[in-house]
mmCIF file of N, CA, C and O in Angstrom:
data_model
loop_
_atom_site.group_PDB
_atom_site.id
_atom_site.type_symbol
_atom_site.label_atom_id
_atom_site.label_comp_id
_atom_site.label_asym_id
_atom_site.label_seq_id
_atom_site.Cartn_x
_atom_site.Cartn_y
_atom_site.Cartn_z
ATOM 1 N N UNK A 1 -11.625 9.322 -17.775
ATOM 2 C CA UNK A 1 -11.462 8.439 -16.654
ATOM 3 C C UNK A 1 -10.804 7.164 -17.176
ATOM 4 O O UNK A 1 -11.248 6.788 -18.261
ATOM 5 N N UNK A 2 -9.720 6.330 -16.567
ATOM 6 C CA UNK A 2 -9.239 5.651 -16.887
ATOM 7 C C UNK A 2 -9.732 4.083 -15.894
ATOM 8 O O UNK A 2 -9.729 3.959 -14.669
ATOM 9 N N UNK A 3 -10.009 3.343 -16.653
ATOM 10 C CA UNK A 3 -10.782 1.887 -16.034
ATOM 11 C C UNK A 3 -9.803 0.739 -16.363
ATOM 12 O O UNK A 3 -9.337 0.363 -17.439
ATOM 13 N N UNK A 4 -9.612 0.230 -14.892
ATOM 14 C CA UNK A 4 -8.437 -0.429 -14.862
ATOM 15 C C UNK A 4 -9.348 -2.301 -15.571
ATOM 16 O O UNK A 4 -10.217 -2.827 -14.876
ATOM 17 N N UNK A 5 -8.909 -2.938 -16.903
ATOM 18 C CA UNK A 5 -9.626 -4.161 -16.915
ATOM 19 C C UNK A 5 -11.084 -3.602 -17.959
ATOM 20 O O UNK A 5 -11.231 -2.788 -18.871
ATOM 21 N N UNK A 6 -11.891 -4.475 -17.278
ATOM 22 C CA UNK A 6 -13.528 -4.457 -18.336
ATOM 23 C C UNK A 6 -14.250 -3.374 -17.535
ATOM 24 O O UNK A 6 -14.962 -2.510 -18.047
ATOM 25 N N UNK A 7 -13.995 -3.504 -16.212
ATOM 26 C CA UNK A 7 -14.929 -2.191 -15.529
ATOM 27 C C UNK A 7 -15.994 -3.463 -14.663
ATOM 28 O O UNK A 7 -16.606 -3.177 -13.634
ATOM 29 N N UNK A 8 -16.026 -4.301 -15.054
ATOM 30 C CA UNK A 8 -17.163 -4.935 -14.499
ATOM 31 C C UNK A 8 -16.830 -5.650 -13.184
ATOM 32 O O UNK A 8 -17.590 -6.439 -12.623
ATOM 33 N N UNK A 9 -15.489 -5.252 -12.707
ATOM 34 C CA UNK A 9 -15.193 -5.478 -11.141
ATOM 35 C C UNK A 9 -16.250 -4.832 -10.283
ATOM 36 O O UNK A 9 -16.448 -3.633 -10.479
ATOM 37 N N UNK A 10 -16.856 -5.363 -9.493
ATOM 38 C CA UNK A 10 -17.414 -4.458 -8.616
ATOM 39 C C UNK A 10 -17.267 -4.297 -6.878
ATOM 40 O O UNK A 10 -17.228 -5.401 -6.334
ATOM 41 N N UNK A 11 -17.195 -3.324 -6.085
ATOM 42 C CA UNK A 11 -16.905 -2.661 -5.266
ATOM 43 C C UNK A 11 -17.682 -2.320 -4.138
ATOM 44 O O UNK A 11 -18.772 -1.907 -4.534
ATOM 45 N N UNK A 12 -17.616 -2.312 -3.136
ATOM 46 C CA UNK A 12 -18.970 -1.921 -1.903
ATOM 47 C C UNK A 12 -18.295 -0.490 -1.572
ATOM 48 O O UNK A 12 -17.524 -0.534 -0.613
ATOM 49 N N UNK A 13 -18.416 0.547 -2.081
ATOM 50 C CA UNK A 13 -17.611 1.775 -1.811
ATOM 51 C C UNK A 13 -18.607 2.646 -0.916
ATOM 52 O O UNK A 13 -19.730 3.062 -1.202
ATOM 53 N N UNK A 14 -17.691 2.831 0.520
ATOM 54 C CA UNK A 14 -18.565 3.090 1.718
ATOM 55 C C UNK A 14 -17.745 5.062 1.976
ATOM 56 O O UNK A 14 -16.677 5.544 1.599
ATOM 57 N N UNK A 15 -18.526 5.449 2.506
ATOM 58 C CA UNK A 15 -18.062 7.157 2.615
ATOM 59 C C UNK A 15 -17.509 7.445 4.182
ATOM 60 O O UNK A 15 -18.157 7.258 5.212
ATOM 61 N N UNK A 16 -16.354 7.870 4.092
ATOM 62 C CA UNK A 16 -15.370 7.911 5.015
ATOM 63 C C UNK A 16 -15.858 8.242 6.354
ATOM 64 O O UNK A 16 -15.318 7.699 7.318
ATOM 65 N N UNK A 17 -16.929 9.167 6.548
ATOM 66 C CA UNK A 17 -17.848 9.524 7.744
ATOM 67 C C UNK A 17 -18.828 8.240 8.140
ATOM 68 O O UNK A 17 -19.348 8.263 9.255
ATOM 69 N N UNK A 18 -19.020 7.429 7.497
ATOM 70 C CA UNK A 18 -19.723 6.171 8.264
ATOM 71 C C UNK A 18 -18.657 5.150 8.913
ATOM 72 O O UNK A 18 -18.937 4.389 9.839
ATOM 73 N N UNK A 19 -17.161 5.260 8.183
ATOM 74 C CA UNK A 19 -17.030 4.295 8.328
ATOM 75 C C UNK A 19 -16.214 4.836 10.070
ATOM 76 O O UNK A 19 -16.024 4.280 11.152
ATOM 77 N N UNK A 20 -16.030 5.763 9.669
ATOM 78 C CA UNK A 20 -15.787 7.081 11.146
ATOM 79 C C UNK A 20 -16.736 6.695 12.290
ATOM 80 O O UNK A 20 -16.346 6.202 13.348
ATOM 81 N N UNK A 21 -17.798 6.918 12.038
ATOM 82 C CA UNK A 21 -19.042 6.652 12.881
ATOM 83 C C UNK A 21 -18.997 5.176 13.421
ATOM 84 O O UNK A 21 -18.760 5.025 14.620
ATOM 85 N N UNK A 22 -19.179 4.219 12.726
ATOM 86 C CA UNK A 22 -19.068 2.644 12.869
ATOM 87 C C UNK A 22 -17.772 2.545 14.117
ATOM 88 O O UNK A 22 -17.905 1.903 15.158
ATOM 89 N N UNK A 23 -16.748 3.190 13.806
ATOM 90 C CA UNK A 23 -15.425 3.134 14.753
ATOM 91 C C UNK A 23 -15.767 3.721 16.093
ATOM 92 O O UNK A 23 -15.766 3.052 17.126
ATOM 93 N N UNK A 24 -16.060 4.997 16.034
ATOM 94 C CA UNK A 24 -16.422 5.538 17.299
ATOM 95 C C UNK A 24 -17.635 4.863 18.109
ATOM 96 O O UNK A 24 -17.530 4.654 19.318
ATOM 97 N N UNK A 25 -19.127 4.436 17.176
ATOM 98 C CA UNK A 25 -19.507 3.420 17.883
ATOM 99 C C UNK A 25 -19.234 1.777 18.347
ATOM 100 O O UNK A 25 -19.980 0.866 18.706
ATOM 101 N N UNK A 26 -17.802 1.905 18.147
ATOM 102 C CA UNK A 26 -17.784 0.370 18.260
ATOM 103 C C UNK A 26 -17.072 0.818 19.689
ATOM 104 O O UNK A 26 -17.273 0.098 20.668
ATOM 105 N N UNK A 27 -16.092 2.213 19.842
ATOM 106 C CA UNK A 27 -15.480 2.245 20.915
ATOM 107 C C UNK A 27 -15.627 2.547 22.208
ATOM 108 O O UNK A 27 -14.966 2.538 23.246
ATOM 109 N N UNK A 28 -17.219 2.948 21.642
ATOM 110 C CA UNK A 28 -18.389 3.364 23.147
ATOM 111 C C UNK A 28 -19.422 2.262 23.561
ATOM 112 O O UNK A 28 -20.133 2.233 24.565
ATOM 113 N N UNK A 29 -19.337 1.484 22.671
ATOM 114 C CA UNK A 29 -19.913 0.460 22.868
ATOM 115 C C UNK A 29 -19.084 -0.663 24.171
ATOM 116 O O UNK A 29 -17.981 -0.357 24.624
ATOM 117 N N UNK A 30 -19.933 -2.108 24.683
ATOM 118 C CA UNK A 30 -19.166 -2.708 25.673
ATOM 119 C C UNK A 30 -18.655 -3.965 25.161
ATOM 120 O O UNK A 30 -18.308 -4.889 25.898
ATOM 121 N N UNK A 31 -18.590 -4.010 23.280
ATOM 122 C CA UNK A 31 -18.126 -5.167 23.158
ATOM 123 C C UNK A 31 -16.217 -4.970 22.596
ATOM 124 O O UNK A 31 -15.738 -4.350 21.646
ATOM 125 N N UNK A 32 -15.587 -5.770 23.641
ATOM 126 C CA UNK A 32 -14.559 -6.036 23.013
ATOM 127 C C UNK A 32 -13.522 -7.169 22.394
ATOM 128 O O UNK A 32 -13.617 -8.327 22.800
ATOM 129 N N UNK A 33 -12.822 -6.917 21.695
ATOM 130 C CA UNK A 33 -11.743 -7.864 20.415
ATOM 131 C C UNK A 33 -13.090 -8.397 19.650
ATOM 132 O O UNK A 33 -13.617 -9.498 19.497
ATOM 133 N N UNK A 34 -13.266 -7.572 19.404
ATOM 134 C CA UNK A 34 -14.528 -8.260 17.870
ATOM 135 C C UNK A 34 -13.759 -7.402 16.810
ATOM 136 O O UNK A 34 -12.816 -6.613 16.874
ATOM 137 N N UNK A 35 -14.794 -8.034 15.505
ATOM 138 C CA UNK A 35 -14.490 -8.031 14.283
ATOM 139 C C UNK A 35 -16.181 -7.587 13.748
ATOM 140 O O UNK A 35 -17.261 -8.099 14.039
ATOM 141 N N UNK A 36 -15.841 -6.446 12.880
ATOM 142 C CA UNK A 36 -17.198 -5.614 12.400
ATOM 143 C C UNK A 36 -16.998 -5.532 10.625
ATOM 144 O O UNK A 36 -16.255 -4.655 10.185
ATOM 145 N N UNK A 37 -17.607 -6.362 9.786
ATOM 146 C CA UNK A 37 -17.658 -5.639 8.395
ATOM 147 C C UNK A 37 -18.039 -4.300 8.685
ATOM 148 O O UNK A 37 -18.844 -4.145 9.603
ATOM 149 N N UNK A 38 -17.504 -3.038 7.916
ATOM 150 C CA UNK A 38 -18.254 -1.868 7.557
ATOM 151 C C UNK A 38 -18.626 -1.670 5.905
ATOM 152 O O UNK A 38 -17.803 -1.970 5.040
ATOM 153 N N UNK A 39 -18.937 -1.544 5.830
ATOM 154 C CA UNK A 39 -19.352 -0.915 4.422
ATOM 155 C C UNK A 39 -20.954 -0.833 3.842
ATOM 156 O O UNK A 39 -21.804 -1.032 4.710
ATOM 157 N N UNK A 40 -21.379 -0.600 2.668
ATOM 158 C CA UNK A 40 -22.764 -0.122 2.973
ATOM 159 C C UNK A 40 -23.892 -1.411 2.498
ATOM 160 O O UNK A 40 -25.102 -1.224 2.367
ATOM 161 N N UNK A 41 -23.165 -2.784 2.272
ATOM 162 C CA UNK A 41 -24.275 -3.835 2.090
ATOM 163 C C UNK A 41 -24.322 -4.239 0.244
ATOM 164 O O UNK A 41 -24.859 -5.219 -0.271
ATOM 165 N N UNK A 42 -23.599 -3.159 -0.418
ATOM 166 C CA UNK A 42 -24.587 -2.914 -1.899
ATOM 167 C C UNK A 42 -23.509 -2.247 -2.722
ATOM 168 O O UNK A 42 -23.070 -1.098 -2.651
ATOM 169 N N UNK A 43 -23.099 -3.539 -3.751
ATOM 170 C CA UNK A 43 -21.762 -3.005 -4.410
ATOM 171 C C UNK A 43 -22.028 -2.288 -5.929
ATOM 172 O O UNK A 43 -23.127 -2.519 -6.432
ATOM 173 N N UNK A 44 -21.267 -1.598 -6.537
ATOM 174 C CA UNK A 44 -21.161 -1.112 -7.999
ATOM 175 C C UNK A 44 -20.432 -1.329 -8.530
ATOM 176 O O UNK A 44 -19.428 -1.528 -7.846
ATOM 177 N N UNK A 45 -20.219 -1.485 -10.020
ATOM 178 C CA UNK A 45 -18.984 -1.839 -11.218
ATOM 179 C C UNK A 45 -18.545 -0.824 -11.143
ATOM 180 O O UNK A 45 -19.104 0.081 -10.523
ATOM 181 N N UNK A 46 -17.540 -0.705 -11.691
ATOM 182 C CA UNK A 46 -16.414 0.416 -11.932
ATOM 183 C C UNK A 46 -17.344 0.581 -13.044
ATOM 184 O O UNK A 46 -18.046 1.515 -12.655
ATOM 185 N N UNK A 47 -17.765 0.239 -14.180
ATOM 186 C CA UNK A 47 -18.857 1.076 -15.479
ATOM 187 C C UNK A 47 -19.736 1.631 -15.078
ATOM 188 O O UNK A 47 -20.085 2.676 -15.626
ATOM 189 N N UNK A 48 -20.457 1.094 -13.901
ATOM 190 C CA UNK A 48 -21.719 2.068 -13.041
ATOM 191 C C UNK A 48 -21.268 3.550 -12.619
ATOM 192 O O UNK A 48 -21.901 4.604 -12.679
ATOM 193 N N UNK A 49 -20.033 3.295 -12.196
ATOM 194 C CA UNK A 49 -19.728 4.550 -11.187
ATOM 195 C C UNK A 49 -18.968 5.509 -12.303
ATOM 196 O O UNK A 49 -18.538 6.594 -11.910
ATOM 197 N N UNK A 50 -18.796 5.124 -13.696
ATOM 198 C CA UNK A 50 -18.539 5.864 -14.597
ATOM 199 C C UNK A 50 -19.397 6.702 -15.053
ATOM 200 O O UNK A 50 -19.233 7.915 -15.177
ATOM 201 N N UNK A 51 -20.467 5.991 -15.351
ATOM 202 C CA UNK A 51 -21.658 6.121 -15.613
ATOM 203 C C UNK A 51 -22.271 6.958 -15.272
ATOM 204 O O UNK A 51 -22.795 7.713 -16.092
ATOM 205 N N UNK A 52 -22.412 7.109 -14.013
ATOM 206 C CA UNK A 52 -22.887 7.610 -12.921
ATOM 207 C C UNK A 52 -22.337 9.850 -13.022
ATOM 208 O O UNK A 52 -22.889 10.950 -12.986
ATOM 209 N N UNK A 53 -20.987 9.249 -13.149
ATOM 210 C CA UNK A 53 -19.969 10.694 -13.172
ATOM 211 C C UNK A 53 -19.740 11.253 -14.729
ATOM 212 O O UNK A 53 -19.896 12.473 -14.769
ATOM 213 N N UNK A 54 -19.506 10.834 -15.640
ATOM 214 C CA UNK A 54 -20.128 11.051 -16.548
ATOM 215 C C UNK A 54 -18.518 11.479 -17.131
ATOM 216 O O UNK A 54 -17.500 11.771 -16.503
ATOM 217 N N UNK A 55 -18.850 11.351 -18.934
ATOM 218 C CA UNK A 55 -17.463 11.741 -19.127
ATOM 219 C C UNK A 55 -16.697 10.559 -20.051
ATOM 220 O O UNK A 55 -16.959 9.367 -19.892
ATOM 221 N N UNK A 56 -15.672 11.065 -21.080
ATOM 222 C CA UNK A 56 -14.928 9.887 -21.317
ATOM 223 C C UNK A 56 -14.534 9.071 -20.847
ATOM 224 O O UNK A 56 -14.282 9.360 -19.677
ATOM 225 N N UNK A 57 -14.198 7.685 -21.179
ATOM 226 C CA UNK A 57 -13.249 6.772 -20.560
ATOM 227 C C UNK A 57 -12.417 5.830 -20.949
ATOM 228 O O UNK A 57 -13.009 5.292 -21.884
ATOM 229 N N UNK A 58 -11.490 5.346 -20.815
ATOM 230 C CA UNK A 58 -10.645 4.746 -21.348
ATOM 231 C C UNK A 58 -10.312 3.477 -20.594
ATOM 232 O O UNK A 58 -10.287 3.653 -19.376
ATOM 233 N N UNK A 59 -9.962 1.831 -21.132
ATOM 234 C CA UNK A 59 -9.673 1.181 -19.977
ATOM 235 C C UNK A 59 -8.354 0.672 -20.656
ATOM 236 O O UNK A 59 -8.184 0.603 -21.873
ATOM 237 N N UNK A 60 -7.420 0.318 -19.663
ATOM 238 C CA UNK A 60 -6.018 -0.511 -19.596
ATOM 239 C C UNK A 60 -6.147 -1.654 -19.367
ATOM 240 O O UNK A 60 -7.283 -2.029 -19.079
ATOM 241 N N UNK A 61 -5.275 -2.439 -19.396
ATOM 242 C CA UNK A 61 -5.092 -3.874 -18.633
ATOM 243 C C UNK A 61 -5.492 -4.055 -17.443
ATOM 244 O O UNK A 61 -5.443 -3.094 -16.676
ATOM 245 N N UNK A 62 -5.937 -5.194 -17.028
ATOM 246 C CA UNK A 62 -6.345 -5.648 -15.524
ATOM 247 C C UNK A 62 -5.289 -5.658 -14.411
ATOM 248 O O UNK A 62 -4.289 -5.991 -15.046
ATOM 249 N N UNK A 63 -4.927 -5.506 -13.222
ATOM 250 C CA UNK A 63 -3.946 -5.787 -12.305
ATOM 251 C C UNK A 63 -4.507 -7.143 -11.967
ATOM 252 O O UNK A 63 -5.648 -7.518 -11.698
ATOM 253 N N UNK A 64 -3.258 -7.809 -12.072
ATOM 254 C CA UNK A 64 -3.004 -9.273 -11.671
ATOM 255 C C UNK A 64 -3.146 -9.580 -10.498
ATOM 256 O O UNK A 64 -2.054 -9.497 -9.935
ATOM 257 N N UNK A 65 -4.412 -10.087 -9.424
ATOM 258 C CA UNK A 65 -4.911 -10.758 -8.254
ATOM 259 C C UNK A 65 -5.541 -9.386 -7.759
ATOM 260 O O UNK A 65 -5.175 -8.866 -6.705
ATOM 261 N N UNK A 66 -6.488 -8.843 -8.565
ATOM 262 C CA UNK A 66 -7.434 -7.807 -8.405
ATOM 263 C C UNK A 66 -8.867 -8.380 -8.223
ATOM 264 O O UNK A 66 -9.569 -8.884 -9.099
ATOM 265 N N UNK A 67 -9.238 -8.156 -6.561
ATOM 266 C CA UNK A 67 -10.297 -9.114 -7.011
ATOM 267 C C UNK A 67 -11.546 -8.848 -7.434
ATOM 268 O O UNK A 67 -12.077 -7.888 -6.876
ATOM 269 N N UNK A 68 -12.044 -9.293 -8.085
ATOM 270 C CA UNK A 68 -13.183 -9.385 -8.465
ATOM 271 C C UNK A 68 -14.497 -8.286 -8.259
ATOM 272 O O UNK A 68 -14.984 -7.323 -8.852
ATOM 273 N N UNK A 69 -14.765 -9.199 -6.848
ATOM 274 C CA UNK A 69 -15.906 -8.371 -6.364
ATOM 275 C C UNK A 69 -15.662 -8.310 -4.919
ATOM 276 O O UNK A 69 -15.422 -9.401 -4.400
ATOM 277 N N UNK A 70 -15.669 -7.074 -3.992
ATOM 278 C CA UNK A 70 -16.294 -6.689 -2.689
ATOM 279 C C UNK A 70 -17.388 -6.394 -2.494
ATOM 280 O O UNK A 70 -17.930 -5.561 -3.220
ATOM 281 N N UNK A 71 -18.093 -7.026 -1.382
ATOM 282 C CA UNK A 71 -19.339 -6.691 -0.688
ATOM 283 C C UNK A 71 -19.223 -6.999 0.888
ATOM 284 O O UNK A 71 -18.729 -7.997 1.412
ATOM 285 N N UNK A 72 -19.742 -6.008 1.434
ATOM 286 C CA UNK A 72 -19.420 -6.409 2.805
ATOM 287 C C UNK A 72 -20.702 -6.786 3.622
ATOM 288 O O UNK A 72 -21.692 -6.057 3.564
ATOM 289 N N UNK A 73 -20.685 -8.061 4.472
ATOM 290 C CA UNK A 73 -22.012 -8.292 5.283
ATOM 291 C C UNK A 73 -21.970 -7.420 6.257
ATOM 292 O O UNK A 73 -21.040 -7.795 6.972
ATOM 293 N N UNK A 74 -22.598 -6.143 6.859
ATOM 294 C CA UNK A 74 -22.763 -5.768 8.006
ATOM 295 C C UNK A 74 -23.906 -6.046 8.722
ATOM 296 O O UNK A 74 -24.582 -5.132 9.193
ATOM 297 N N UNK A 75 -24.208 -7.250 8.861
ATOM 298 C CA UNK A 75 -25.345 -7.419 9.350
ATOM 299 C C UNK A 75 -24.782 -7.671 10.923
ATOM 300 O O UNK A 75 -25.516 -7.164 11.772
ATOM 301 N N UNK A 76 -23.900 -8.193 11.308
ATOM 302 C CA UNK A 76 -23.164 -8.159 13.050
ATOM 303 C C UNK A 76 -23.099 -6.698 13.634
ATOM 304 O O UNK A 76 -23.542 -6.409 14.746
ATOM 305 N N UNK A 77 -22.243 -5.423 12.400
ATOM 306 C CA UNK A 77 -22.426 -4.547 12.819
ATOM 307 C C UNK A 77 -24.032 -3.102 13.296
ATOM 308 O O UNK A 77 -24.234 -2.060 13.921
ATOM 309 N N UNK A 78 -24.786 -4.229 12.335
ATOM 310 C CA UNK A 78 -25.979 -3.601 12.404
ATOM 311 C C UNK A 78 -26.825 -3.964 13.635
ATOM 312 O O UNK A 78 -27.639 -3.246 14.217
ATOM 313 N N UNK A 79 -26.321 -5.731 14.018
ATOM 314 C CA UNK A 79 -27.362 -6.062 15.449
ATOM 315 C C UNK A 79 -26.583 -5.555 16.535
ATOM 316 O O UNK A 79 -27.254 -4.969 17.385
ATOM 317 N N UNK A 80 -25.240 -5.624 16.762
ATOM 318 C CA UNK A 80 -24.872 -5.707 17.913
ATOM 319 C C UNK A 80 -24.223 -4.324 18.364
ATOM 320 O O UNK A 80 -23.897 -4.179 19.542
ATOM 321 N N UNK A 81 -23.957 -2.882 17.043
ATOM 322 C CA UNK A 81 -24.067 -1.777 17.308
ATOM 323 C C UNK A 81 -25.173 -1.011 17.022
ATOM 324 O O UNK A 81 -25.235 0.145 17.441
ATOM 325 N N UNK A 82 -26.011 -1.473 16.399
ATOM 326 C CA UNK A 82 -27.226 -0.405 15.798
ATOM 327 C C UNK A 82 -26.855 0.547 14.626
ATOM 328 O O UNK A 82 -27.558 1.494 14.275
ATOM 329 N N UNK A 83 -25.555 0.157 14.005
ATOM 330 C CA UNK A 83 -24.970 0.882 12.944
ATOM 331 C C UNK A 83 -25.429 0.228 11.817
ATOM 332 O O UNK A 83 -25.555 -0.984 11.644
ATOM 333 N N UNK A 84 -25.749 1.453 10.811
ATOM 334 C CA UNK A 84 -26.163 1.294 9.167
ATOM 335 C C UNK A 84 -25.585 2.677 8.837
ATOM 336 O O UNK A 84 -25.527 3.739 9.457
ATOM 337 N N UNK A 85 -25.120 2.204 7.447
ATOM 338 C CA UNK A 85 -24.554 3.635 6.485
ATOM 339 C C UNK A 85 -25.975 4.465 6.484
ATOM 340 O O UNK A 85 -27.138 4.191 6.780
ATOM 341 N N UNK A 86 -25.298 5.586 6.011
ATOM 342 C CA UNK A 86 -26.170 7.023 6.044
ATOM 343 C C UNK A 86 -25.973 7.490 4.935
ATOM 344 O O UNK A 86 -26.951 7.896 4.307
ATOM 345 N N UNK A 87 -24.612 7.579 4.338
ATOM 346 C CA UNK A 87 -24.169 8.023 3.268
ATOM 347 C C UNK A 87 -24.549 7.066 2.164
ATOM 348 O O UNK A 87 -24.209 5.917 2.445
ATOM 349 N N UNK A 88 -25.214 7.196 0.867
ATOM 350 C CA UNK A 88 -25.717 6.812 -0.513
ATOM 351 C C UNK A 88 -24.692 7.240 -1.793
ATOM 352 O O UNK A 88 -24.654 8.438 -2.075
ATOM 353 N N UNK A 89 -23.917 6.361 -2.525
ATOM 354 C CA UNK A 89 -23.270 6.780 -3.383
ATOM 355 C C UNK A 89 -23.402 7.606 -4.211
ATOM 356 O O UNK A 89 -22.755 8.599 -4.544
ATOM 357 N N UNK A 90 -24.688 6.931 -4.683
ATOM 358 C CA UNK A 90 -25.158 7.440 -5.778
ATOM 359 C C UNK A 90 -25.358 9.158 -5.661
ATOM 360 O O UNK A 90 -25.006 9.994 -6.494
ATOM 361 N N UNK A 91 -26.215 9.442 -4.013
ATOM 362 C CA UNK A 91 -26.145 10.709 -3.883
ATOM 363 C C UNK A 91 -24.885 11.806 -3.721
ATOM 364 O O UNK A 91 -24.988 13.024 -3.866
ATOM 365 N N UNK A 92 -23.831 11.158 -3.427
ATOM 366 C CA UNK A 92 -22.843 11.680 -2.734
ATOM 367 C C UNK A 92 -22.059 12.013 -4.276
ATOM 368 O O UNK A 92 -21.420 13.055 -4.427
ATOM 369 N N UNK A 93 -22.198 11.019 -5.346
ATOM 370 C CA UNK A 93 -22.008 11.391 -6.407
ATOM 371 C C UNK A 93 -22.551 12.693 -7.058
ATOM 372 O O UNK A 93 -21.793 13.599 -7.406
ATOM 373 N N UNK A 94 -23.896 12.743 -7.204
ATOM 374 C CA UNK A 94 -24.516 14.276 -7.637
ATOM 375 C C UNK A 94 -24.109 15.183 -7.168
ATOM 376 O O UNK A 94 -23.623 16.097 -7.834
ATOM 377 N N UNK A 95 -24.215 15.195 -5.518
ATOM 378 C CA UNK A 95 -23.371 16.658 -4.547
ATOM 379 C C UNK A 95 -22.346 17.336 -5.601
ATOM 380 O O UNK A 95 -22.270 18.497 -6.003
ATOM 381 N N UNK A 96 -21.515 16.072 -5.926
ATOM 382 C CA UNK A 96 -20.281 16.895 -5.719
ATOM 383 C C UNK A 96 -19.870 17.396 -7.338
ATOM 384 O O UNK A 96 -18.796 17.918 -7.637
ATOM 385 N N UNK A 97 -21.039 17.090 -8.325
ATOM 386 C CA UNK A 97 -21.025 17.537 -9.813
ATOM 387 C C UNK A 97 -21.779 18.538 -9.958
ATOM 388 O O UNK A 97 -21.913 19.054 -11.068
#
């Protein structure tokens, strides 16, 4: 696996079916021109998620205005749709090894 930098960027990495779900409930819902964080609340390093998958790794240079860290507040999307992730990284990681 190749790690772009130290690895210690970290990431709120959300699974494509929530963020699916979050959309379709926002479009049955009666609020409109809003703005919804999605993602699951709870970020990981790129070394965690290595970690995690297991395996050599190698890192390169950093990309220049890479930022840092993502985390997303869904706490608007949680009061005002009743939406929370379902999907768990960590698990979604094991599945698929």
């Amino acid at each position: 696996m190749t790690i772009i930098g130290d690895g210690e960027q970290r990431r709120d990495f959300t699974h494509v079916y929530d963020i699916v779900r979050a959309n379709i409930m926002a479009s049955e819902s009666n609020i409109f021109h809003d703005l919804f964080n999605i993602g699951t609340g709870r970020n990981f390093s790129i070394n965690e998620i290595s970690e995690m998958i297991g395996g050599e790794t190698r890192h390169i240079q950093p990309r220049i205005g890479e930022a840092r860290e993502t985390l997303a507040d869904i706490s608007k999307a949680t009061q005002l749709l009743g939406w929370s992730p379902v999907y768990k990284l960590c698990e979604e990681i094991l599945n698929y090894q």
